[in-house]
Short mmCIF file of C-alpha atoms in Angstrom, two decimals:
data_model
loop_
_atom_site.label_atom_id
_atom_site.label_comp_id
_atom_site.label_asym_id
_atom_site.label_seq_id
_atom_site.Cartn_x
_atom_site.Cartn_y
_atom_site.Cartn_z
CA MET A 1 -1.06 12.65 -20.49
CA SER A 2 0.88 9.33 -21.12
CA VAL A 3 3.98 8.13 -19.50
CA LYS A 4 5.52 4.61 -19.67
CA VAL A 5 5.25 2.90 -16.35
CA GLU A 6 7.89 0.25 -15.46
CA ALA A 7 9.12 -1.51 -12.38
CA SER A 8 12.47 -0.57 -11.04
CA HIS A 9 15.42 -1.67 -13.06
CA GLY A 10 15.70 -5.43 -12.60
CA GLY A 11 12.66 -5.29 -10.30
CA ILE A 12 9.50 -7.34 -9.85
CA PRO A 13 6.54 -6.16 -11.96
CA HIS A 14 3.80 -4.41 -10.03
CA GLY A 15 1.20 -7.04 -10.73
CA LYS A 16 3.28 -9.76 -9.05
CA ILE A 17 3.96 -7.49 -6.01
CA ALA A 18 0.21 -6.72 -5.72
CA ALA A 19 -0.63 -10.40 -5.82
CA ALA A 20 1.97 -11.30 -3.23
CA GLY A 21 0.84 -8.45 -0.96
CA ILE A 22 -2.78 -9.51 -1.13
CA ILE A 23 -1.89 -13.20 -0.42
CA ILE A 24 0.43 -12.28 2.53
CA ALA A 25 -2.23 -10.06 4.02
CA LEU A 26 -5.18 -12.34 3.68
CA VAL A 27 -3.31 -15.55 4.81
CA SER A 28 -1.90 -13.78 7.82
CA LEU A 29 -5.24 -12.38 8.85
CA TYR A 30 -6.88 -15.74 8.50
CA ILE A 31 -4.22 -17.32 10.59
CA ALA A 32 -5.03 -14.78 13.35
CA VAL A 33 -8.73 -15.74 12.88
CA ILE A 34 -7.93 -19.42 13.33
CA GLY A 35 -5.94 -18.68 16.45
CA HIS A 36 -8.78 -16.71 18.06
CA GLU A 37 -11.88 -18.47 16.75
CA VAL A 38 -10.71 -22.12 16.50
CA LEU A 39 -7.84 -22.53 18.92
CA GLY A 40 -9.24 -20.08 21.45
CA PHE A 41 -6.15 -17.98 22.13
CA ASP A 42 -4.74 -14.63 20.95
CA TYR A 43 -1.15 -15.68 20.54
CA PHE A 44 -1.34 -15.24 16.76
CA ALA A 45 -2.18 -11.54 17.05
CA PHE A 46 1.35 -10.81 15.66
CA PHE A 47 0.19 -12.05 12.29
CA GLY A 48 -1.82 -8.94 11.99
CA GLY A 49 1.49 -7.03 11.75
CA ILE A 50 2.68 -9.43 9.05
CA ALA A 51 -0.48 -8.76 7.21
CA ALA A 52 0.08 -4.99 7.51
CA ILE A 53 3.59 -5.39 6.08
CA GLY A 54 2.42 -7.35 3.16
CA ALA A 55 -0.14 -4.73 2.32
CA LEU A 56 2.43 -1.90 2.74
CA ILE A 57 4.73 -3.52 0.19
CA TRP A 58 1.88 -3.70 -2.20
CA GLY A 59 0.95 -0.09 -1.46
CA ASN A 60 4.54 1.14 -1.91
CA SER A 61 4.53 -0.24 -5.47
CA ALA A 62 1.21 1.31 -6.18
CA ILE A 63 2.31 4.71 -5.01
CA LYS A 64 5.49 4.42 -7.10
CA ARG A 65 3.50 3.52 -10.16
CA LEU A 66 1.00 6.42 -9.58
CA CYS A 67 3.82 9.00 -9.00
CA SER A 68 5.61 7.98 -12.10
CA TYR A 69 3.13 10.29 -13.81
CA GLY A 70 4.84 13.34 -12.32
CA ILE A 71 2.84 13.78 -9.13
CA GLY A 72 5.70 13.00 -6.72
CA ALA A 73 4.42 15.84 -4.34
CA GLY A 74 1.20 13.92 -4.13
CA VAL A 75 2.62 10.99 -2.15
CA PRO A 76 1.41 12.35 1.24
CA SER A 77 -2.06 13.13 -0.05
CA ALA A 78 -2.28 9.72 -1.76
CA GLY A 79 -1.35 8.09 1.56
CA MET A 80 -3.84 9.99 3.53
CA LEU A 81 -6.61 9.38 0.96
CA ALA A 82 -5.62 5.62 1.01
CA PHE A 83 -6.09 5.33 4.78
CA GLY A 84 -9.09 7.61 4.98
CA SER A 85 -10.99 5.63 2.39
CA GLY A 86 -9.56 2.42 3.76
CA LEU A 87 -10.99 3.12 7.15
CA PHE A 88 -14.53 3.15 5.55
CA GLY A 89 -13.84 -0.32 4.10
CA MET A 90 -12.46 -1.65 7.29
CA PHE A 91 -15.35 -0.53 9.55
CA LEU A 92 -18.02 -1.60 7.12
CA GLY A 93 -16.30 -4.96 6.64
CA ILE A 94 -16.15 -5.53 10.36
CA ALA A 95 -19.76 -4.58 10.66
CA ILE A 96 -20.76 -7.09 8.01
CA GLY A 97 -18.64 -9.69 9.83
CA ALA A 98 -20.47 -8.93 13.11
CA MET A 99 -23.77 -9.60 11.39
CA THR A 100 -22.54 -12.75 9.63
CA SER A 101 -19.31 -14.35 10.43
CA VAL A 102 -15.78 -13.18 11.44
CA TRP A 103 -14.43 -15.43 8.61
CA ILE A 104 -15.79 -13.03 5.98
CA ILE A 105 -14.08 -9.90 7.47
CA PRO A 106 -10.78 -9.92 5.58
CA VAL A 107 -12.34 -10.53 2.15
CA ALA A 108 -15.23 -8.08 2.89
CA VAL A 109 -12.78 -5.36 3.94
CA LEU A 110 -10.72 -5.91 0.82
CA VAL A 111 -13.63 -5.78 -1.61
CA ILE A 112 -15.35 -2.86 -0.06
CA ALA A 113 -12.10 -0.82 0.03
CA LEU A 114 -11.41 -1.66 -3.64
CA ILE A 115 -14.89 -0.47 -4.57
CA THR A 116 -14.44 2.74 -2.51
CA GLY A 117 -11.13 3.40 -4.27
CA VAL A 118 -12.69 2.93 -7.70
CA ILE A 119 -15.28 5.58 -6.90
CA LEU A 120 -12.78 8.04 -5.63
CA GLY A 121 -10.44 7.38 -8.65
CA TRP A 122 -13.38 8.02 -11.01
CA ILE A 123 -14.02 11.33 -9.17
CA ALA A 124 -10.44 12.32 -9.35
CA ASN A 125 -10.19 11.63 -13.09
CA THR A 126 -13.69 12.74 -14.18
CA VAL A 127 -14.82 15.44 -11.83
CA LEU A 128 -11.39 16.87 -10.86
CA ASN A 129 -10.21 16.27 -14.44
CA MET A 130 -6.79 14.82 -13.44
CA LYS A 131 -6.88 12.34 -16.43
CA ILE A 132 -4.15 10.08 -15.07
CA PRO A 133 -4.38 6.67 -16.78
CA VAL A 134 -3.67 4.66 -13.67
CA MET A 135 -5.57 6.84 -11.22
CA ILE A 136 -8.67 4.63 -10.77
CA GLN A 137 -6.72 1.45 -10.38
CA SER A 138 -4.11 3.06 -8.13
CA LEU A 139 -6.63 4.67 -5.73
CA ALA A 140 -8.56 1.33 -5.61
CA GLU A 141 -5.33 -0.47 -4.67
CA LEU A 142 -4.34 2.16 -2.13
CA ALA A 143 -7.71 2.13 -0.49
CA ALA A 144 -7.41 -1.62 -0.12
CA VAL A 145 -3.87 -1.23 1.22
CA GLY A 146 -5.03 1.27 3.83
CA ALA A 147 -7.92 -0.95 4.96
CA LEU A 148 -5.79 -4.16 5.25
CA THR A 149 -2.91 -2.28 7.02
CA VAL A 150 -5.21 -0.73 9.64
CA LEU A 151 -7.01 -4.08 10.06
CA GLY A 152 -3.70 -5.78 10.55
CA LEU A 153 -2.38 -3.21 13.10
CA ARG A 154 -5.81 -3.40 14.81
CA THR A 155 -5.41 -7.13 15.11
CA VAL A 156 -2.03 -6.68 16.80
CA ALA A 157 -3.61 -4.35 19.26
CA VAL A 158 -6.73 -6.20 20.22
CA GLY A 159 -5.84 -9.85 19.24
CA CYS A 160 -8.87 -10.61 17.00
CA LEU A 161 -10.63 -9.37 13.86
CA GLY A 162 -14.17 -9.38 15.14
CA THR A 163 -16.02 -7.18 17.67
CA SER A 164 -16.43 -9.67 20.53
CA THR A 165 -13.49 -8.36 22.48
CA GLY A 166 -11.26 -5.30 22.26
CA GLU A 167 -13.42 -3.19 19.78
CA PHE A 168 -14.53 -0.76 22.46
CA THR A 169 -10.99 -0.27 23.79
CA PHE A 170 -9.60 0.00 20.35
CA VAL A 171 -11.90 2.79 19.24
CA THR A 172 -12.49 4.83 22.44
CA VAL A 173 -8.98 4.90 23.64
CA GLY A 174 -7.76 6.22 20.35
CA PHE A 175 -5.92 3.18 18.95
CA ILE A 176 -7.53 3.84 15.63
CA ALA A 177 -5.82 7.19 15.34
CA VAL A 178 -2.39 5.62 16.18
CA ALA A 179 -2.87 2.85 13.65
CA PHE A 180 -3.98 5.38 11.06
CA MET A 181 -0.90 7.54 11.44
CA LEU A 182 1.50 4.69 11.79
CA GLY A 183 0.20 3.01 8.72
CA ALA A 184 0.08 6.21 6.63
CA ILE A 185 3.66 7.20 7.53
CA ALA A 186 4.89 3.58 6.82
CA LEU A 187 3.17 3.85 3.36
CA GLN A 188 4.42 7.29 2.44
CA HIS A 189 7.96 7.43 3.86
CA PRO A 190 9.83 4.67 2.02
CA PHE A 191 9.21 5.99 -1.60
CA ASN A 192 9.88 9.58 -0.51
CA ALA A 193 13.14 8.49 1.28
CA CYS A 194 14.44 6.45 -1.61
CA LEU A 195 13.17 8.55 -4.47
CA GLY A 196 15.75 9.52 -7.07
CA PRO A 197 17.80 8.19 -10.04
CA GLY A 198 19.53 5.65 -7.77
CA GLU A 199 16.33 4.14 -6.36
CA THR A 200 16.35 0.36 -6.33
CA GLN A 201 13.28 -1.81 -5.61
CA ASP A 202 14.97 -4.05 -3.03
CA ARG A 203 16.20 -1.19 -0.91
CA THR A 204 12.88 0.59 -1.02
CA ASN A 205 10.91 -2.54 -0.09
CA MET A 206 13.30 -3.20 2.71
CA LEU A 207 12.56 0.23 4.06
CA VAL A 208 8.87 -0.55 3.77
CA ILE A 209 9.46 -3.72 5.88
CA GLU A 210 11.46 -1.82 8.39
CA CYS A 211 8.75 0.89 8.79
CA GLY A 212 6.17 -1.90 9.04
CA PHE A 213 7.94 -3.58 11.92
CA LEU A 214 8.53 -0.20 13.53
CA SER A 215 4.83 0.50 13.49
CA MET A 216 4.18 -3.05 14.81
CA ILE A 217 6.43 -2.35 17.83
CA ILE A 218 4.25 0.55 18.88
CA MET A 219 1.02 -1.44 18.38
CA ALA A 220 2.47 -4.31 20.30
CA VAL A 221 3.20 -2.09 23.28
CA ILE A 222 -0.35 -0.69 23.14
CA SER A 223 -1.72 -4.29 22.85
CA PHE A 224 -0.80 -5.06 26.52
CA VAL A 225 -4.04 -3.32 27.63
CA ALA A 226 -6.23 -5.48 25.41
CA VAL A 227 -4.58 -8.85 24.88
CA SER A 228 -2.98 -11.48 27.10
CA ALA A 229 0.52 -10.75 28.37
CA VAL A 230 1.83 -13.75 26.35
CA ALA A 231 0.34 -12.47 23.11
CA GLY A 232 1.71 -8.98 23.84
CA TRP A 233 5.23 -10.20 24.47
CA ILE A 234 5.10 -12.43 21.37
CA SER A 235 4.13 -9.52 19.19
CA LEU A 236 6.66 -7.15 20.71
CA ILE A 237 9.59 -9.64 20.43
CA ILE A 238 8.81 -10.57 16.88
CA ALA A 239 8.38 -6.86 15.94
CA ILE A 240 11.73 -5.89 17.58
CA ILE A 241 13.58 -8.67 15.90
CA GLY A 242 11.98 -8.03 12.59
CA TRP A 243 12.85 -4.32 12.80
CA ALA A 244 16.43 -4.89 13.83
CA VAL A 245 17.07 -7.42 10.96
CA SER A 246 15.30 -5.26 8.30
CA TYR A 247 17.07 -2.03 9.48
CA LYS A 248 20.49 -3.71 9.34
CA LYS A 249 19.62 -5.02 5.88
CA TYR A 250 18.43 -1.58 4.74
CA ILE A 251 21.64 0.06 5.84
CA ALA A 252 23.68 -2.61 3.92
CA LEU A 253 21.57 -1.90 0.80
CA SER A 254 22.03 1.79 1.22
CA LYS A 255 25.73 1.39 1.43
CA ARG A 256 25.66 -0.81 -1.60
CA ASP A 257 23.71 1.81 -3.73
CA ALA A 258 25.86 4.67 -2.37
CA ALA A 259 29.03 2.89 -3.42
CA ALA A 260 27.70 2.57 -6.92
CA TRP A 261 27.83 6.29 -7.16
CA LEU A 262 31.42 6.75 -6.07
CA ASP A 263 32.68 7.24 -9.63
CA ALA A 264 29.85 9.49 -10.61
CA LYS A 265 30.87 12.80 -12.03
CA PRO A 266 29.41 16.06 -10.45
CA PHE A 267 27.28 18.26 -12.46
CA VAL A 268 29.24 21.12 -14.04
CA ASP A 269 27.72 24.59 -14.03
CA ALA A 270 27.59 26.22 -17.52
CA GLU A 271 29.54 29.26 -16.22
CA GLU A 272 32.45 27.07 -15.06
CA GLU A 273 32.93 25.48 -18.49
#
C-alpha cells in the first residue's frame, strides 16, 4: 500500500508542526518546573495546559498523516492507543524523576513514550500485518503526544511534575481518568469534525486549540483541591479566555470555509440526467 502524504493545501509540513509541538510542550513543562522547584510556588501550573495544547497540535497532524492511508475510522482507536501507551511513558518517566531529579521528567516521558510507540507500531505492521508505511513513526509520535498531554493536564491539576505533592490525590481521586478522556477526545475530535474535501489546516488546528483550552478549564476546576487558590484561579481564567478566543476564531474560520462552497454545484444523480 502506498499513498502520497501531504500537508493540507497551503499548510505547514508535518515535520515543522511536530518540532513546534515538542518545543512548546517541553518549554512549557520546564517553566512549570522552574516555578515549583526554583521559585517555590505553583502559579505556573497553567503552563501544563499550554504544554498539552502544543502536544495536541502535533498529535492532530500525526493522526491526519496516518489516516491519509484510508483508515479514517481508526481515529478513535489511534487516539485511545496513543493515550494508553502514553500513560506508560508518563508514569515510568515520573518514577525515574522521583529516583533522580524532577528536571529529567519531561525528556524521560517523551523518550520512553516514543520507544513504546515504536514497539507498538512494529507489532501493528509486522504481527498484525497492517503494512502502513508511516505506522511505526505515527504510533511513536502519538504515544509521545498522549504522554505529554496527560503530563501537562496533570500539571494543571496538581501544580507540579514530581511526586512530592499532589500525586496521591491525582491518582486515587480519579484525576488520571479525567485527564485521559479529556486528552483523548481533544486529540480525536478536531480531525473527525473537520474531515472532508473542504478541510483546512488552520481551521482544524484552531479547533485543536479550542478543545485543549476546554479540557484545561475542567482540569483547572479540579485543581482547586490540590493547588493554591491563586494558582487555581490563574489556570481557570487563562483557560476560559483561551477557550473564548479560540472558539470565536474557529467559528470565523468555519464561516470562511463554508462561504467558499456557496457556488459549489450539487451532485446530480444519474437518473436525473
